[in-house]
PDB file of C-alpha atoms and ligand atoms in Angstrom:
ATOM      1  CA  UNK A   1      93.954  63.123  13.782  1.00 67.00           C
ATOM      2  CA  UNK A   2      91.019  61.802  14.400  1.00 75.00           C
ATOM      3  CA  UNK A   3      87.185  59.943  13.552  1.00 87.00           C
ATOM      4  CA  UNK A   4      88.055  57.980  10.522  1.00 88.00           C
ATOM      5  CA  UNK A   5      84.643  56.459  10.653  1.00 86.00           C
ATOM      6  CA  UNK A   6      82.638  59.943  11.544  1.00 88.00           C
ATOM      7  CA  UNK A   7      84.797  62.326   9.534  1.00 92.00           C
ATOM      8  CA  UNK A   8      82.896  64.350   7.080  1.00 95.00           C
ATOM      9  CA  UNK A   9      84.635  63.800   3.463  1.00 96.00           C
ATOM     10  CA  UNK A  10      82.658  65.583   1.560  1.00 96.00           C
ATOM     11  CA  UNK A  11      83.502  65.492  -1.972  1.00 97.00           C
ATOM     12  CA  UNK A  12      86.593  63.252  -0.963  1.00 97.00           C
ATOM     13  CA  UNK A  13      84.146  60.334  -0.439  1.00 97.00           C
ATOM     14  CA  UNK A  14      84.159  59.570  -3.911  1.00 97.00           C
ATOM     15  CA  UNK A  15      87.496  59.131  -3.727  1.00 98.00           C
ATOM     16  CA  UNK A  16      87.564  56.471  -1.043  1.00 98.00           C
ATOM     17  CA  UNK A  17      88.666  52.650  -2.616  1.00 98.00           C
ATOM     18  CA  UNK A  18      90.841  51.139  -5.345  1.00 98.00           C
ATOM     19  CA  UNK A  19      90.867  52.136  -8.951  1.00 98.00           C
ATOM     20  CA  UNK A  20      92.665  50.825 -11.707  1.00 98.00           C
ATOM     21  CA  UNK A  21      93.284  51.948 -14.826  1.00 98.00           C
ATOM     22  CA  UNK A  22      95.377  50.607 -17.998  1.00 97.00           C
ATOM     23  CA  UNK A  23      94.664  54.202 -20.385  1.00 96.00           C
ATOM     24  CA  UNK A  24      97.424  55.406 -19.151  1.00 98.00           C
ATOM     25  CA  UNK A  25      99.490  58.032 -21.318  1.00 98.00           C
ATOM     26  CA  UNK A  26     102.680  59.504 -19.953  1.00 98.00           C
ATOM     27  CA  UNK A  27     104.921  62.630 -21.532  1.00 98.00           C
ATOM     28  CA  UNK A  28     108.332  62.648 -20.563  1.00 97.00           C
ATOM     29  CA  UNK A  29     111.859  64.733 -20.893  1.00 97.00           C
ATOM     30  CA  UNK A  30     114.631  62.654 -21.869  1.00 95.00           C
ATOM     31  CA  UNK A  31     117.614  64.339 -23.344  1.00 94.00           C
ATOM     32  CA  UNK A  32     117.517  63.498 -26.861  1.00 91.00           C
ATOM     33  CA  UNK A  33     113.574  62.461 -28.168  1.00 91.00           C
ATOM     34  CA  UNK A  34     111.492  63.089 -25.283  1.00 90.00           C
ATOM     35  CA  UNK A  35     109.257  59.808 -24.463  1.00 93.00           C
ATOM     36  CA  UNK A  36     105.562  58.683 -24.431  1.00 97.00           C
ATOM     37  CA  UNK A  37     104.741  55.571 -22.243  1.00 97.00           C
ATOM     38  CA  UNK A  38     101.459  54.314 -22.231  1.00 98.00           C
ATOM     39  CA  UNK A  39     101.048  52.423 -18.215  1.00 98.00           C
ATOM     40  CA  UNK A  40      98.638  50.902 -16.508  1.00 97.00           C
ATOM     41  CA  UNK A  41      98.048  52.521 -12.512  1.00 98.00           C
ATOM     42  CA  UNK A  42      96.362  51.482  -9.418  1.00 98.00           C
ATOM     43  CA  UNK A  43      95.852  53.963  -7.204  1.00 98.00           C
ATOM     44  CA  UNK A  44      94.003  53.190  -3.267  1.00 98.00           C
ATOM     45  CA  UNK A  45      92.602  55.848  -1.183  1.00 98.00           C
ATOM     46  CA  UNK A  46      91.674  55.419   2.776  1.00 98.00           C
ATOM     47  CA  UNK A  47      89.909  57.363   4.714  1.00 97.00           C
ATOM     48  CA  UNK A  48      92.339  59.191   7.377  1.00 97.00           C
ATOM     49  CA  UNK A  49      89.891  60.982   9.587  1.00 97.00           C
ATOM     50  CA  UNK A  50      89.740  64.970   9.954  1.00 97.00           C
ATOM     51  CA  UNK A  51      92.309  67.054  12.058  1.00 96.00           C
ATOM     52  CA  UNK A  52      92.332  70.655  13.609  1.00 95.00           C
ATOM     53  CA  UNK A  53      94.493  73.269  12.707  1.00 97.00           C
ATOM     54  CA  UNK A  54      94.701  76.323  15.336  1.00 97.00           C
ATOM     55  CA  UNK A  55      91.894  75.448  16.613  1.00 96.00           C
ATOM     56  CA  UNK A  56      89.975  76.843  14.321  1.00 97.00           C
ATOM     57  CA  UNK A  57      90.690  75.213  10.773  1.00 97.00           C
ATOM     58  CA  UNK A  58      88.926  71.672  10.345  1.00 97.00           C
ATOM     59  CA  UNK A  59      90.203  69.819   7.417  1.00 97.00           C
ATOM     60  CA  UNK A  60      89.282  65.636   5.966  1.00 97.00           C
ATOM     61  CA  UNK A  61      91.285  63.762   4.990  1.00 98.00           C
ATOM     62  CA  UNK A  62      91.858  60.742   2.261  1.00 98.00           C
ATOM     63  CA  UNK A  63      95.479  59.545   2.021  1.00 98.00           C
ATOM     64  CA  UNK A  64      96.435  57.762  -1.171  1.00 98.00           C
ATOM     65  CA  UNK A  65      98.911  55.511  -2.769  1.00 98.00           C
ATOM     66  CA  UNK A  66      99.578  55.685  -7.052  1.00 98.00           C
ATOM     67  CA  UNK A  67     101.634  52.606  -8.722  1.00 98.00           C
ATOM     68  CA  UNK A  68     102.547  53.571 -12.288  1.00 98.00           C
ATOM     69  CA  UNK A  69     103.641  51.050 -14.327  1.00 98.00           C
ATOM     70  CA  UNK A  70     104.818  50.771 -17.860  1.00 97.00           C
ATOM     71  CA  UNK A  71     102.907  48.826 -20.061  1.00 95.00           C
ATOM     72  CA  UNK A  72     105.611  47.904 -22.448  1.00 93.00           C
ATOM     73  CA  UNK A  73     107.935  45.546 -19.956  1.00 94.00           C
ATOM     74  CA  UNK A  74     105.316  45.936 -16.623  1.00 94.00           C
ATOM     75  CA  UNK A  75     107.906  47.984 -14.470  1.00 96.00           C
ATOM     76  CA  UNK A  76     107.036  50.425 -12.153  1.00 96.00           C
ATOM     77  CA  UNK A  77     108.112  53.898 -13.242  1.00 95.00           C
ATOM     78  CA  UNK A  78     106.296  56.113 -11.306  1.00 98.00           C
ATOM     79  CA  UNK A  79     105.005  56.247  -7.019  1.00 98.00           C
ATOM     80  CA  UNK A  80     103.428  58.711  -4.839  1.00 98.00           C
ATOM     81  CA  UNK A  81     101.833  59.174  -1.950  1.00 98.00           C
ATOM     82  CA  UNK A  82      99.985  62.302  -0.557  1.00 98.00           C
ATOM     83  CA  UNK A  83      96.632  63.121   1.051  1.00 98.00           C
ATOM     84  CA  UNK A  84      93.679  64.902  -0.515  1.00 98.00           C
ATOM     85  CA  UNK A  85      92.375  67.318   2.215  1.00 98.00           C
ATOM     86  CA  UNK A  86      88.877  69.364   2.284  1.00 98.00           C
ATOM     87  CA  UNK A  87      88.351  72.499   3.926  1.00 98.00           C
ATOM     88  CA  UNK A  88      84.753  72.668   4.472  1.00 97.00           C
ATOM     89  CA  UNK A  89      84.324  76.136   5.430  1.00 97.00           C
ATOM     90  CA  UNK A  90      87.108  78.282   3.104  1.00 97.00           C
ATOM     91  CA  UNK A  91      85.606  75.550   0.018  1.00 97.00           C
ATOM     92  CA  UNK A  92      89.418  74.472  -0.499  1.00 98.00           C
ATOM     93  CA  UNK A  93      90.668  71.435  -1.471  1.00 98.00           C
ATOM     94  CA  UNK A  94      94.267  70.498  -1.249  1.00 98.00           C
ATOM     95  CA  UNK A  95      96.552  68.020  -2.828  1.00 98.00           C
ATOM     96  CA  UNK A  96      99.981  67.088  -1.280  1.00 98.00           C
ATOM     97  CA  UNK A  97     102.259  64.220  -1.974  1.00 98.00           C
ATOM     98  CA  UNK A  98     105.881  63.356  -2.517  1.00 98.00           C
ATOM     99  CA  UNK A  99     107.121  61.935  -5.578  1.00 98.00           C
ATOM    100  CA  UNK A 100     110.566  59.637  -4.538  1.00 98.00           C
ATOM    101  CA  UNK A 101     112.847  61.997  -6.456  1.00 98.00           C
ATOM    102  CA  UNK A 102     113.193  64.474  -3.841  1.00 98.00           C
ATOM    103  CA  UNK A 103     110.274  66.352  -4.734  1.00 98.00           C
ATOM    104  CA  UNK A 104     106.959  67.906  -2.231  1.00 98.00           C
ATOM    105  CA  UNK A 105     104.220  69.494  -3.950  1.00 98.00           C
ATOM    106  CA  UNK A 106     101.203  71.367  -2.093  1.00 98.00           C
ATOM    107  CA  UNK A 107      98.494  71.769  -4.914  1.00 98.00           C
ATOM    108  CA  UNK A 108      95.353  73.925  -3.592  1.00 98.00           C
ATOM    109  CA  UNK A 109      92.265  74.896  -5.649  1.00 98.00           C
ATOM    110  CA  UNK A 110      88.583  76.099  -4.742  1.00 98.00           C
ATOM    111  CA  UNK A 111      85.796  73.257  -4.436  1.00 97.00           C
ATOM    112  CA  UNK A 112      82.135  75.026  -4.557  1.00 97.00           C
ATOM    113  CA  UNK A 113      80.161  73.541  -1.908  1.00 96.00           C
ATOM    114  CA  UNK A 114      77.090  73.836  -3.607  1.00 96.00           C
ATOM    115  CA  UNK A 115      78.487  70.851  -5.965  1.00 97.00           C
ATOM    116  CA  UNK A 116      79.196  68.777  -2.701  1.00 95.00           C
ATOM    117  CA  UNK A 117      76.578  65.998  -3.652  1.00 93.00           C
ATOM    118  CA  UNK A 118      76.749  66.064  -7.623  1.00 96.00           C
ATOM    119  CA  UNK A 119      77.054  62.832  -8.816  1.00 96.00           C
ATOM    120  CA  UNK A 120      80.492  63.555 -10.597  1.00 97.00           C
ATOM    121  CA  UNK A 121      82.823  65.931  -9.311  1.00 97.00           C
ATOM    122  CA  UNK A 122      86.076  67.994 -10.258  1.00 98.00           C
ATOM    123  CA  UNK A 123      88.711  69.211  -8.399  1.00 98.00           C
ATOM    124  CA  UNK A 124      91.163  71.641 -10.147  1.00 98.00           C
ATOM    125  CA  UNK A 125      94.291  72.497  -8.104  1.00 98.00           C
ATOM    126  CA  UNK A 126      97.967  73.992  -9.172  1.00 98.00           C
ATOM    127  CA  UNK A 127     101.090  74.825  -7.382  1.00 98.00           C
ATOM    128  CA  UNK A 128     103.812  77.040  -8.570  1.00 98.00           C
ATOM    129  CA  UNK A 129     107.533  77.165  -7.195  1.00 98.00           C
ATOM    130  CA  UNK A 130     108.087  79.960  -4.673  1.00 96.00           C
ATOM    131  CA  UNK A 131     104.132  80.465  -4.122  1.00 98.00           C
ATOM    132  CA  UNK A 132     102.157  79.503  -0.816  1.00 97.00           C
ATOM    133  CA  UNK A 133     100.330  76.892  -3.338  1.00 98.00           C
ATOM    134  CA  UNK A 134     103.819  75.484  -3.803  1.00 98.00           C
ATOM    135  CA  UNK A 135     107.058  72.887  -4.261  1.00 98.00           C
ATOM    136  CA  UNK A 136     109.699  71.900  -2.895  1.00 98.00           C
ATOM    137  CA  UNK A 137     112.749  70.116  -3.745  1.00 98.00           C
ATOM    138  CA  UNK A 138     116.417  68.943  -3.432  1.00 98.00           C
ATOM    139  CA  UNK A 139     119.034  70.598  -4.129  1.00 98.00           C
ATOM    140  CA  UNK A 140     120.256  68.213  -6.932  1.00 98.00           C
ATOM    141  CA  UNK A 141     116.399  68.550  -8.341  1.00 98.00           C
ATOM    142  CA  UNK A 142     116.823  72.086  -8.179  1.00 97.00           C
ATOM    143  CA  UNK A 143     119.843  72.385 -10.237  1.00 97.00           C
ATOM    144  CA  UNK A 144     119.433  69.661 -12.725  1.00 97.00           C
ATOM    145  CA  UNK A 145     115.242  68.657 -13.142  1.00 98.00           C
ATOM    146  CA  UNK A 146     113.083  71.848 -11.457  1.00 98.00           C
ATOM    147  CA  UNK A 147     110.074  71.490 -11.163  1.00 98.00           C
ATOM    148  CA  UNK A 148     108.368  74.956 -11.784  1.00 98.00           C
ATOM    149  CA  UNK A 149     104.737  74.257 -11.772  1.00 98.00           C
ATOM    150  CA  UNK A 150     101.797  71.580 -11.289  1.00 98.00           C
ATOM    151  CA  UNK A 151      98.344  71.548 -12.553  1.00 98.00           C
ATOM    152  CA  UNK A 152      95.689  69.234 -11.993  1.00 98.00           C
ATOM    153  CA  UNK A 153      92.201  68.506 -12.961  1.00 98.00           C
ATOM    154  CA  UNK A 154      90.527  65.289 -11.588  1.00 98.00           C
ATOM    155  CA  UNK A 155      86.713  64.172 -12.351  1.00 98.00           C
ATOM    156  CA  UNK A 156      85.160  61.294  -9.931  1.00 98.00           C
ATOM    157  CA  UNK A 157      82.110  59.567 -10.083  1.00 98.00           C
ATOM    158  CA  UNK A 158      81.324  56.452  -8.381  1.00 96.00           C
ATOM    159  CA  UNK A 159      82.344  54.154 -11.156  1.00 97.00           C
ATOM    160  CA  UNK A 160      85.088  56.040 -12.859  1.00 98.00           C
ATOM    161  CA  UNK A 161      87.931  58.350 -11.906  1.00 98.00           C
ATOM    162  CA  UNK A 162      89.782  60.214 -14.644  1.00 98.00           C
ATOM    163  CA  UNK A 163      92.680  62.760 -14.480  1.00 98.00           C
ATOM    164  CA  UNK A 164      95.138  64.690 -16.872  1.00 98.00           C
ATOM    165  CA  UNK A 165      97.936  67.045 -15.202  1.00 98.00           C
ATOM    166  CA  UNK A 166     100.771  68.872 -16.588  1.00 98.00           C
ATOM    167  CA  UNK A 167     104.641  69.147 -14.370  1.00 98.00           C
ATOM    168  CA  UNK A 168     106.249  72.089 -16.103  1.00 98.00           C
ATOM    169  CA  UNK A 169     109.940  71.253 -16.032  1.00 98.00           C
ATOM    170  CA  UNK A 170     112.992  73.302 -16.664  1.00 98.00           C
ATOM    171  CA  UNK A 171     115.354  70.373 -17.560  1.00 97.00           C
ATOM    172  CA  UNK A 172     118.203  69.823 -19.934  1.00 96.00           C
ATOM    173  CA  UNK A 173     118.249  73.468 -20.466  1.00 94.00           C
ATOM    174  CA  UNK A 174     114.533  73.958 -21.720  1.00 95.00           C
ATOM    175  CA  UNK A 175     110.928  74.092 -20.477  1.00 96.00           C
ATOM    176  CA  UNK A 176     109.266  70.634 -20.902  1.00 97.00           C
ATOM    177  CA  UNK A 177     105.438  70.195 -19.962  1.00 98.00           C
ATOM    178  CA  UNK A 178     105.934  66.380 -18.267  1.00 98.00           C
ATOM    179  CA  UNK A 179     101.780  65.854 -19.160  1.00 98.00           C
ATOM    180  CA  UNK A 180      99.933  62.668 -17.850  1.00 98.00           C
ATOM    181  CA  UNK A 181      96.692  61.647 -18.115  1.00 98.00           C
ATOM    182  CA  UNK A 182      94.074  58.051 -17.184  1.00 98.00           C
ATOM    183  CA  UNK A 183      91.120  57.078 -16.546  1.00 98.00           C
ATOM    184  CA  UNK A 184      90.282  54.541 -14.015  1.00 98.00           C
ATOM    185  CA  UNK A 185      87.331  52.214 -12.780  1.00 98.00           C
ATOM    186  CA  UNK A 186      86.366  50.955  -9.297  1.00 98.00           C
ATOM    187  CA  UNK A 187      87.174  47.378  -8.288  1.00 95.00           C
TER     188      UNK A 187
HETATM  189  C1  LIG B   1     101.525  59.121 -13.852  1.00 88.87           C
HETATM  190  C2  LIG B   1     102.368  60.026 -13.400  1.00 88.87           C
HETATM  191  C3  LIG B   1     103.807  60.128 -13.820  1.00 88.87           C
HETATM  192  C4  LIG B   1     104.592  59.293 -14.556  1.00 88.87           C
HETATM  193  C5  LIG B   1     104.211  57.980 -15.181  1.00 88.87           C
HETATM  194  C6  LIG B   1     105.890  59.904 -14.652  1.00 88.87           C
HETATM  195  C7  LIG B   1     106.979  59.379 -15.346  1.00 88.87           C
HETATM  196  C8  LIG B   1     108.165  60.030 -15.578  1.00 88.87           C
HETATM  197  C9  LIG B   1     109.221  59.598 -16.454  1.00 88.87           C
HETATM  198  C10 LIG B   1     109.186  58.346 -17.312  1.00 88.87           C
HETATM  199  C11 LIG B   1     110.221  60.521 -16.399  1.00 88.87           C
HETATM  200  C12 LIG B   1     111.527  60.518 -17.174  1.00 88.87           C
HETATM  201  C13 LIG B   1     112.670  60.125 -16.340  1.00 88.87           C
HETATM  202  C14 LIG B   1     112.772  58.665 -16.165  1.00 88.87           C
HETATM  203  O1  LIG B   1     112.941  57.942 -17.160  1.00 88.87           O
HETATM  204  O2  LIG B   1     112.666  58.194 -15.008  1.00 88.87           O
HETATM  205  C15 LIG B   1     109.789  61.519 -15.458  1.00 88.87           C
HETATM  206  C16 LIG B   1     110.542  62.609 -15.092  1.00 88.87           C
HETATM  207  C17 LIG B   1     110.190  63.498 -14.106  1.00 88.87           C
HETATM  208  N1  LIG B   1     109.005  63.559 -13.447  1.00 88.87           N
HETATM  209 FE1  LIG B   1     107.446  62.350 -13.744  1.00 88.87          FE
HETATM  210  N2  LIG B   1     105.887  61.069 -13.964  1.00 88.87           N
HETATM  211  C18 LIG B   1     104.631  61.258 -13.449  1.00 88.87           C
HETATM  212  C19 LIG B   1     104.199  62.316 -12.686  1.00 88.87           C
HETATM  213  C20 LIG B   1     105.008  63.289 -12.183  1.00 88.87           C
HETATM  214  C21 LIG B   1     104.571  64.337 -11.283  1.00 88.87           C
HETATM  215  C22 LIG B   1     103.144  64.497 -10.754  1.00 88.87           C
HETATM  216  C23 LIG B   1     105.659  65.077 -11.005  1.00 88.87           C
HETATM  217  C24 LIG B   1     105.811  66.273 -10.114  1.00 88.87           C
HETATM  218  C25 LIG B   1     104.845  67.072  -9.759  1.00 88.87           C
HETATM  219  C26 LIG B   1     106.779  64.511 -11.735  1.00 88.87           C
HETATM  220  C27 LIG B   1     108.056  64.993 -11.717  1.00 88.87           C
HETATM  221  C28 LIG B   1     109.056  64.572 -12.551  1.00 88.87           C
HETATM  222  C29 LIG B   1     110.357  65.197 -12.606  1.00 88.87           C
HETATM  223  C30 LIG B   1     110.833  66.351 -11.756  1.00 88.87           C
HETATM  224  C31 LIG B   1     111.073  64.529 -13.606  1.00 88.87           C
HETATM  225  C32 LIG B   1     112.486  64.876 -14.096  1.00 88.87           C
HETATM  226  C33 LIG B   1     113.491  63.866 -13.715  1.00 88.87           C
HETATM  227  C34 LIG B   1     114.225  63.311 -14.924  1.00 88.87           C
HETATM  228  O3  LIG B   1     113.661  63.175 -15.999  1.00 88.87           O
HETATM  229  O4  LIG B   1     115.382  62.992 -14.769  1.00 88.87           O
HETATM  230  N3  LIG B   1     106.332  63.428 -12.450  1.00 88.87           N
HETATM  231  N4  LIG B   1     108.538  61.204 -14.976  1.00 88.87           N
END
């Protein structure tokens, strides 16, 4: 990895700073009446340089932190980290992070070059289990809490970042849509 000042972002650069955000609604399984949270979030993105792959594939990166926490006693409920990554010249964008409960998740979606320098932009990606846009997960995850499918849509302009994205779960013996959804401003 390499030229974190030079790097081309592309549409990442939007991206790059600290947002915060206290719209925050979250959907969740729990095993009797299934639980909305409003929560506030911070989330930071750096600029991480670009890297080779193969010598031929050039991707940017922008690696980012999200703190989720819950509005009603301020504790953090959700973390993740991951990198958003551009491929220039197949117009793909990528989103992969970890979520601490044993759980990887390589989103990938098509970014239109031609919208490169709009003054808001959206990135759509999605991952399904057992699909190269895909998860992965423990064992214990796998048995109990799967995670069978990730959708995301995200819309950045230079004040204001706003996303909604549904986890399909198979969990306490049903499908659950896990849905979450913010908007954010710069500070
Ligand atoms: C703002 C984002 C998110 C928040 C606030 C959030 C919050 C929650 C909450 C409150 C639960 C219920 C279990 C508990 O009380 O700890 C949960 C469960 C779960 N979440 Fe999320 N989540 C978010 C995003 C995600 C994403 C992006 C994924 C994966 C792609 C994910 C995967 C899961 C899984 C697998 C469970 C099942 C575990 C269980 O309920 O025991 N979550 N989440």
């Amino acid at each position: 990895m390499a030229n974190e000042k030079t790097a081309d972002y592309g549409p990442l650069e939007l991206l790059i700073g600290t947002w915060e955000g206290d719209k925050g609604i979250d959907f969740a399984p729990e095993p009797d009446e299934d639980a909305t949270s409003p929560y506030y979030e911070t989330i930071i993105f750096e600029r991480a340089g670009d890297v080779d792959n193969a010598d031929e594939q050039v991707l940017s990166i922008v690696r980012y932190h999200i703190s989720v926490r819950r509005k009603s006693n301020d504790e953090t409920f959700h973390d993740q980290v991951g990198y958003w990554l551009w491929d220039k010249e197949s117009q793909t964008i990528m989103n992969s992070f970890t979520i601490p409960r044993g759980l990887c998740v390589l989103a990938g979606g098509n970014f239109d070059i031609k919208k490169v320098n709009d003054p808001e932009i959206t990135f759509d990606v999605a991952a399904k289990l057992g699909k190269e846009w895909g998860l992965v997960q423990s064992p214990f995850m796998n048995e109990k809490a799967k995670t069978l499918e990730f959708f995301q849509k995200l819309t950045v302009s230079k004040e204001e970042l706003s996303y909604s994205q549904t986890t399909v779960l198979d969990i306490y013996g049903r499908d659950f849509d896990h849905t979450d959804e913010n908007t954010l401003k710069k500070v």
